[in-house]
Tab-separated table of C-alpha atoms in Angstrom:
chain	number	residue	atom	x	y	z
F	3	UNK	CA	0.000	0.000	0.000
F	4	UNK	CA	1.339	3.356	-0.973
F	5	UNK	CA	1.850	6.374	1.223
F	6	UNK	CA	-0.112	9.479	0.352
F	7	UNK	CA	2.482	11.374	-1.635
F	8	UNK	CA	2.586	12.549	-5.207
F	9	UNK	CA	4.131	10.000	-7.575
F	10	UNK	CA	3.638	8.758	-11.106
F	11	UNK	CA	1.673	5.526	-10.878
F	12	UNK	CA	0.953	2.934	-13.547
F	13	UNK	CA	-1.629	0.312	-12.659
F	14	UNK	CA	-2.898	-2.879	-14.223
F	15	UNK	CA	-6.482	-3.976	-14.696
F	16	UNK	CA	-7.643	-7.105	-12.927
F	17	UNK	CA	-11.021	-8.691	-13.560
F	18	UNK	CA	-13.034	-10.497	-10.921
F	19	UNK	CA	-14.445	-13.803	-12.098
F	20	UNK	CA	-17.876	-14.678	-10.812
F	21	UNK	CA	-16.547	-17.729	-9.021
F	22	UNK	CA	-16.561	-17.698	-5.287
F	23	UNK	CA	-15.316	-20.126	-2.714
F	24	UNK	CA	-17.785	-22.799	-1.724
F	25	UNK	CA	-16.610	-22.198	1.816
F	26	UNK	CA	-17.940	-19.036	3.389
F	27	UNK	CA	-16.178	-18.372	6.686
F	28	UNK	CA	-18.013	-17.808	9.908
F	29	UNK	CA	-16.497	-15.364	12.357
F	30	UNK	CA	-16.757	-15.446	16.114
F	31	UNK	CA	-16.391	-12.385	18.251
F	32	UNK	CA	-13.827	-11.661	20.902
F	33	UNK	CA	-14.319	-9.073	23.624
F	34	UNK	CA	-11.244	-7.012	24.315
F	35	UNK	CA	-10.357	-3.795	26.114
F	36	UNK	CA	-8.420	-1.300	24.020
F	37	UNK	CA	-6.802	1.641	25.831
F	38	UNK	CA	-9.522	3.727	27.471
F	39	UNK	CA	-12.168	3.038	24.885
F	40	UNK	CA	-13.927	0.472	27.021
F	41	UNK	CA	-15.137	-2.834	25.656
F	42	UNK	CA	-15.019	-3.411	21.938
F	43	UNK	CA	-15.705	-6.388	19.728
F	44	UNK	CA	-13.076	-7.701	17.339
F	45	UNK	CA	-13.436	-10.574	14.895
F	46	UNK	CA	-11.317	-13.638	15.460
F	47	UNK	CA	-9.525	-15.331	12.606
F	48	UNK	CA	-11.432	-18.072	10.736
F	49	UNK	CA	-9.856	-21.525	10.754
F	50	UNK	CA	-9.742	-21.759	6.977
F	51	UNK	CA	-10.447	-19.701	3.904
F	52	UNK	CA	-10.120	-20.030	0.167
F	53	UNK	CA	-9.300	-17.293	-2.289
F	54	UNK	CA	-11.285	-16.151	-5.284
F	55	UNK	CA	-9.867	-16.922	-8.711
F	56	UNK	CA	-8.397	-13.793	-10.255
F	57	UNK	CA	-7.556	-13.025	-13.858
F	58	UNK	CA	-4.549	-10.732	-13.832
F	59	UNK	CA	-2.316	-9.416	-16.585
F	60	UNK	CA	0.764	-8.077	-14.749
F	61	UNK	CA	2.671	-5.113	-16.047
F	62	UNK	CA	5.421	-6.138	-18.424
F	63	UNK	CA	8.920	-5.000	-17.515
F	64	UNK	CA	9.647	-4.160	-21.151
F	65	UNK	CA	6.813	-1.612	-21.348
F	66	UNK	CA	7.475	0.362	-18.186
F	67	UNK	CA	10.412	2.565	-19.024
F	68	UNK	CA	14.040	2.320	-18.055
F	69	UNK	CA	15.083	1.069	-14.641
F	70	UNK	CA	18.568	-0.173	-13.947
F	71	UNK	CA	17.492	-2.440	-11.086
F	72	UNK	CA	15.395	-4.994	-12.970
F	73	UNK	CA	18.329	-7.378	-12.812
F	74	UNK	CA	19.624	-8.004	-9.293
F	75	UNK	CA	23.271	-7.535	-8.441
F	76	UNK	CA	25.310	-10.409	-7.039
F	77	UNK	CA	25.104	-8.840	-3.586
F	78	UNK	CA	21.306	-8.508	-3.789
F	79	UNK	CA	20.945	-12.136	-4.867
F	80	UNK	CA	23.124	-13.286	-1.984
F	81	UNK	CA	21.027	-11.336	0.499
F	82	UNK	CA	17.786	-12.710	-0.961
F	83	UNK	CA	19.025	-16.296	-0.822
F	84	UNK	CA	20.351	-15.927	2.723
F	85	UNK	CA	17.305	-14.169	4.203
F	86	UNK	CA	15.974	-15.756	7.356
F	87	UNK	CA	12.880	-13.517	7.345
F	88	UNK	CA	10.801	-11.925	4.579
F	89	UNK	CA	8.155	-9.273	5.282
F	90	UNK	CA	5.425	-8.666	2.704
F	91	UNK	CA	3.147	-5.707	2.230
F	92	UNK	CA	-0.406	-6.924	1.564
F	93	UNK	CA	-2.405	-4.471	-0.572
F	94	UNK	CA	-1.216	-4.423	-4.207
F	95	UNK	CA	1.489	-6.944	-3.326
F	96	UNK	CA	0.277	-10.155	-1.699
F	97	UNK	CA	-3.223	-9.264	-2.923
F	98	UNK	CA	-4.117	-7.427	-6.100
F	99	UNK	CA	-6.575	-5.075	-4.388
F	100	UNK	CA	-6.412	-2.171	-1.950
F	101	UNK	CA	-8.469	-3.475	0.962
F	102	UNK	CA	-9.970	-0.256	2.324
F	103	UNK	CA	-11.040	0.876	-1.151
F	104	UNK	CA	-12.708	-2.483	-1.798
F	105	UNK	CA	-14.530	-2.377	1.540
F	106	UNK	CA	-15.643	1.213	0.935
F	107	UNK	CA	-16.976	0.303	-2.512
F	108	UNK	CA	-18.846	-2.671	-1.049
F	109	UNK	CA	-20.407	-0.391	1.581
F	110	UNK	CA	-21.508	2.095	-1.067
F	111	UNK	CA	-18.891	4.747	-0.399
F	112	UNK	CA	-16.274	3.826	-2.971
F	113	UNK	CA	-16.514	7.076	-4.912
F	114	UNK	CA	-16.334	9.265	-1.807
F	115	UNK	CA	-13.299	7.419	-0.455
F	116	UNK	CA	-11.592	7.474	-3.857
F	117	UNK	CA	-12.189	11.219	-4.205
F	118	UNK	CA	-10.772	11.882	-0.727
F	119	UNK	CA	-7.765	9.725	-1.517
F	120	UNK	CA	-7.205	11.624	-4.765
F	121	UNK	CA	-7.178	14.927	-2.847
F	122	UNK	CA	-4.812	13.503	-0.260
F	123	UNK	CA	-2.447	12.298	-2.978
F	124	UNK	CA	-1.739	15.933	-3.828
F	125	UNK	CA	0.228	16.526	-0.635
F	126	UNK	CA	1.791	15.031	2.447
F	127	UNK	CA	-0.789	13.626	4.886
F	128	UNK	CA	0.024	11.663	8.043
F	129	UNK	CA	-1.067	8.067	7.612
F	130	UNK	CA	-3.218	8.035	10.751
F	131	UNK	CA	-5.081	11.135	9.570
F	132	UNK	CA	-5.710	9.639	6.148
F	133	UNK	CA	-6.890	6.360	7.645
F	134	UNK	CA	-9.299	8.024	10.063
F	135	UNK	CA	-10.681	10.320	7.374
F	136	UNK	CA	-11.414	7.511	4.943
F	137	UNK	CA	-13.062	5.324	7.556
F	138	UNK	CA	-15.233	8.238	8.720
F	139	UNK	CA	-16.730	8.420	5.239
F	140	UNK	CA	-18.444	5.039	5.528
F	141	UNK	CA	-18.026	3.754	9.119
F	142	UNK	CA	-18.327	0.024	8.374
F	143	UNK	CA	-20.315	-2.018	10.871
F	144	UNK	CA	-19.267	-5.474	12.019
F	145	UNK	CA	-22.092	-6.996	9.970
F	146	UNK	CA	-20.930	-5.183	6.843
F	147	UNK	CA	-17.339	-6.374	7.287
F	148	UNK	CA	-18.506	-9.966	7.798
F	149	UNK	CA	-20.719	-9.741	4.705
F	150	UNK	CA	-17.841	-8.292	2.688
F	151	UNK	CA	-15.478	-11.090	3.699
F	152	UNK	CA	-18.030	-13.756	2.816
F	153	UNK	CA	-18.887	-12.295	-0.588
F	154	UNK	CA	-15.471	-10.994	-1.604
F	155	UNK	CA	-12.766	-13.559	-0.807
F	156	UNK	CA	-9.154	-12.369	-1.134
F	157	UNK	CA	-7.588	-12.189	-4.581
F	158	UNK	CA	-4.030	-13.398	-4.165
F	159	UNK	CA	-1.374	-12.146	-6.594
F	160	UNK	CA	-0.138	-14.741	-9.119
F	161	UNK	CA	2.805	-16.720	-7.823
F	162	UNK	CA	2.423	-15.617	-4.198
F	163	UNK	CA	1.271	-18.974	-2.829
F	164	UNK	CA	4.151	-20.784	-4.544
F	165	UNK	CA	6.669	-18.218	-3.307
F	166	UNK	CA	5.534	-18.534	0.312
F	167	UNK	CA	5.730	-22.333	0.086
F	168	UNK	CA	9.257	-22.036	-1.323
F	169	UNK	CA	10.342	-19.706	1.471
F	170	UNK	CA	8.876	-21.940	4.145
F	171	UNK	CA	10.644	-24.938	2.590
F	172	UNK	CA	13.950	-23.135	3.124
F	173	UNK	CA	13.022	-22.339	6.752
F	174	UNK	CA	12.556	-18.651	5.996
F	175	UNK	CA	10.031	-16.956	8.267
F	176	UNK	CA	7.275	-15.011	6.491
F	177	UNK	CA	5.452	-11.959	7.859
F	178	UNK	CA	2.585	-9.786	6.617
F	179	UNK	CA	2.948	-6.090	7.444
F	180	UNK	CA	0.127	-3.806	6.404
F	181	UNK	CA	-1.594	-0.516	7.015
F	182	UNK	CA	-4.809	-2.437	6.317
F	183	UNK	CA	-6.935	-4.355	8.774
F	184	UNK	CA	-6.388	-7.700	10.458
F	185	UNK	CA	-10.035	-8.577	9.842
F	186	UNK	CA	-9.302	-8.583	6.096
F	187	UNK	CA	-5.734	-9.891	6.293
F	188	UNK	CA	-6.370	-12.909	8.535
F	189	UNK	CA	-8.101	-14.818	5.703
F	190	UNK	CA	-5.112	-14.077	3.448
F	191	UNK	CA	-2.735	-15.431	6.078
F	192	UNK	CA	-4.900	-18.527	6.426
F	193	UNK	CA	-4.679	-19.202	2.688
F	194	UNK	CA	-0.894	-18.804	2.736
F	195	UNK	CA	-0.341	-20.734	5.946
F	196	UNK	CA	1.150	-17.757	7.780
F	197	UNK	CA	0.636	-17.839	11.572
F	198	UNK	CA	-1.450	-15.098	13.133
F	199	UNK	CA	1.447	-13.959	15.306
F	200	UNK	CA	3.308	-13.048	12.101
F	201	UNK	CA	0.693	-10.455	11.120
F	202	UNK	CA	1.337	-6.783	11.890
F	203	UNK	CA	-1.678	-4.716	10.841
F	204	UNK	CA	-4.475	-2.512	12.152
F	205	UNK	CA	-7.675	-3.536	13.882
F	206	UNK	CA	-11.158	-2.183	13.307
F	207	UNK	CA	-13.031	-1.646	16.574
F	208	UNK	CA	-16.739	-2.294	17.090
F	209	UNK	CA	-19.178	-1.685	19.921
F	210	UNK	CA	-21.252	-4.352	21.645
F	211	UNK	CA	-23.972	-3.991	18.994
F	212	UNK	CA	-21.490	-4.232	16.131
F	213	UNK	CA	-21.369	-0.493	15.479
F	214	UNK	CA	-18.158	1.029	14.145
F	215	UNK	CA	-15.990	2.719	16.780
F	216	UNK	CA	-12.755	3.350	14.939
F	217	UNK	CA	-9.393	1.622	14.813
F	218	UNK	CA	-6.800	0.635	17.391
F	219	UNK	CA	-4.354	3.550	17.497
F	220	UNK	CA	-1.920	1.492	19.590
F	221	UNK	CA	-0.859	-0.570	16.576
F	222	UNK	CA	2.406	0.740	15.085
F	223	UNK	CA	0.997	0.296	11.566
F	224	UNK	CA	-1.739	2.838	12.323
F	225	UNK	CA	0.796	5.671	12.173
F	226	UNK	CA	3.225	7.169	9.687
F	227	UNK	CA	6.460	5.183	9.713
F	228	UNK	CA	4.590	2.256	11.221
F	229	UNK	CA	5.823	-0.420	8.832
F	230	UNK	CA	9.434	0.521	9.435
F	231	UNK	CA	8.812	0.380	13.182
F	232	UNK	CA	7.162	-3.044	12.862
F	233	UNK	CA	10.102	-4.411	10.867
F	234	UNK	CA	12.571	-3.075	13.425
F	235	UNK	CA	10.488	-4.616	16.203
F	236	UNK	CA	10.472	-8.012	14.461
F	237	UNK	CA	14.192	-7.969	13.851
F	238	UNK	CA	15.049	-6.953	17.399
F	239	UNK	CA	12.733	-9.547	18.943
F	240	UNK	CA	13.820	-12.442	16.728
F	241	UNK	CA	17.461	-11.544	16.109
F	242	UNK	CA	17.299	-12.148	12.365
F	243	UNK	CA	20.604	-11.751	10.515
F	244	UNK	CA	19.103	-10.918	7.109
F	245	UNK	CA	15.600	-9.487	6.688
F	246	UNK	CA	13.949	-8.555	3.380
F	247	UNK	CA	10.955	-6.250	2.789
F	248	UNK	CA	8.778	-6.689	-0.317
F	249	UNK	CA	6.103	-4.189	-1.321
F	250	UNK	CA	4.957	-1.565	-3.787
F	251	UNK	CA	4.904	1.692	-1.885
F	252	UNK	CA	6.893	4.369	-0.110
F	253	UNK	CA	5.901	3.026	3.307
F	254	UNK	CA	7.492	-0.304	2.340
F	255	UNK	CA	10.653	1.388	1.094
F	256	UNK	CA	10.919	3.157	4.471
F	257	UNK	CA	11.445	-0.223	6.147
F	258	UNK	CA	14.948	-0.430	4.616
F	259	UNK	CA	16.961	1.281	7.316
F	260	UNK	CA	19.503	0.396	10.017
F	261	UNK	CA	17.939	-2.109	12.385
F	262	UNK	CA	15.206	-2.809	9.833
F	263	UNK	CA	15.258	-4.443	6.410
F	264	UNK	CA	18.585	-5.104	4.682
F	265	UNK	CA	16.942	-5.274	1.275
F	266	UNK	CA	13.874	-3.721	-0.333
F	267	UNK	CA	12.356	-5.507	-3.309
F	268	UNK	CA	9.731	-3.498	-5.166
F	269	UNK	CA	6.889	-5.601	-6.580
F	270	UNK	CA	5.321	-3.675	-9.453
F	271	UNK	CA	3.063	-6.384	-10.880
F	272	UNK	CA	-0.039	-4.478	-9.729
F	273	UNK	CA	1.068	-0.871	-9.264
F	274	UNK	CA	4.268	0.644	-10.629
F	275	UNK	CA	5.141	3.635	-8.475
F	276	UNK	CA	8.143	4.979	-10.322
F	277	UNK	CA	9.656	7.014	-7.486
F	278	UNK	CA	9.611	3.917	-5.264
F	279	UNK	CA	10.759	1.519	-7.981
F	280	UNK	CA	13.783	3.663	-8.776
F	281	UNK	CA	15.055	3.396	-5.187
F	282	UNK	CA	14.520	-0.362	-4.786
F	283	UNK	CA	17.403	-2.810	-4.576
F	284	UNK	CA	15.517	-5.027	-7.009
F	285	UNK	CA	12.470	-4.257	-9.144
F	286	UNK	CA	10.272	-7.214	-10.102
F	287	UNK	CA	7.014	-7.561	-12.004
F	288	UNK	CA	6.454	-11.259	-11.377
F	289	UNK	CA	7.018	-13.316	-8.235
F	290	UNK	CA	8.436	-16.046	-10.474
F	291	UNK	CA	11.705	-14.049	-10.503
F	292	UNK	CA	12.037	-14.502	-6.750
F	293	UNK	CA	11.089	-18.180	-6.909
F	294	UNK	CA	13.644	-18.873	-9.639
F	295	UNK	CA	16.364	-17.068	-7.692
F	296	UNK	CA	15.874	-19.507	-4.803
F	297	UNK	CA	16.282	-22.595	-6.994
């Protein structure tokens, strides 16, 4: 997911086939206390979930201008192959959609959220401010989120499931780090076999009647610089020697810093953000490149 800053963006078109999972997840509720907000309801992760089939035509590297980082250097390849942890952005990377925009559209506020986002893209806006503003435009209830998840299963990017399996086969730990919401990311993690404790994302908060209350501001990913902080937290806690961040946006690029990610790989198969791509250690348009580099 991209930060709200001006940048030339090239996107692909992805069609949604009218083929949904036969399994529609049921969600139980968990009562938790968050800060001083009193009691709120949060959805627990379903035990299993299947993704919707997606027809995607990724951007072709040959049609996207000149970048000198489409081929990895020897040093970059060595870091990739020796990584003991890989952190993935979710929106427009692991999945081909932007979660909050999809939820807003489902709730009938897609145009309003898109228009606000377009205005925000014209300048620098703190992430927490942008997140709160968008959510205030449609205030999704618990019932709406559950209905959305049942009717719109995740659309996983081509090659992602195979890549995660390959990483796990080499004993590389996989994390999902997102400015999106756990309620929408948990099903993705379930599909990919990623444990819940390896998810760093935001939480929507609901009242006892399922009404929207807001989001948990205590999560590091709810603030500007949150992904970088999450990566640093993971590395410090686990003592990883080599950690790689993969994503499409400026907030993912920020994770490459001392004490954070050693390597930033820009995935531009869904969105090519040229300012971000130019600063990546390795620019890819297909996850097959990463899979092949591990073989």
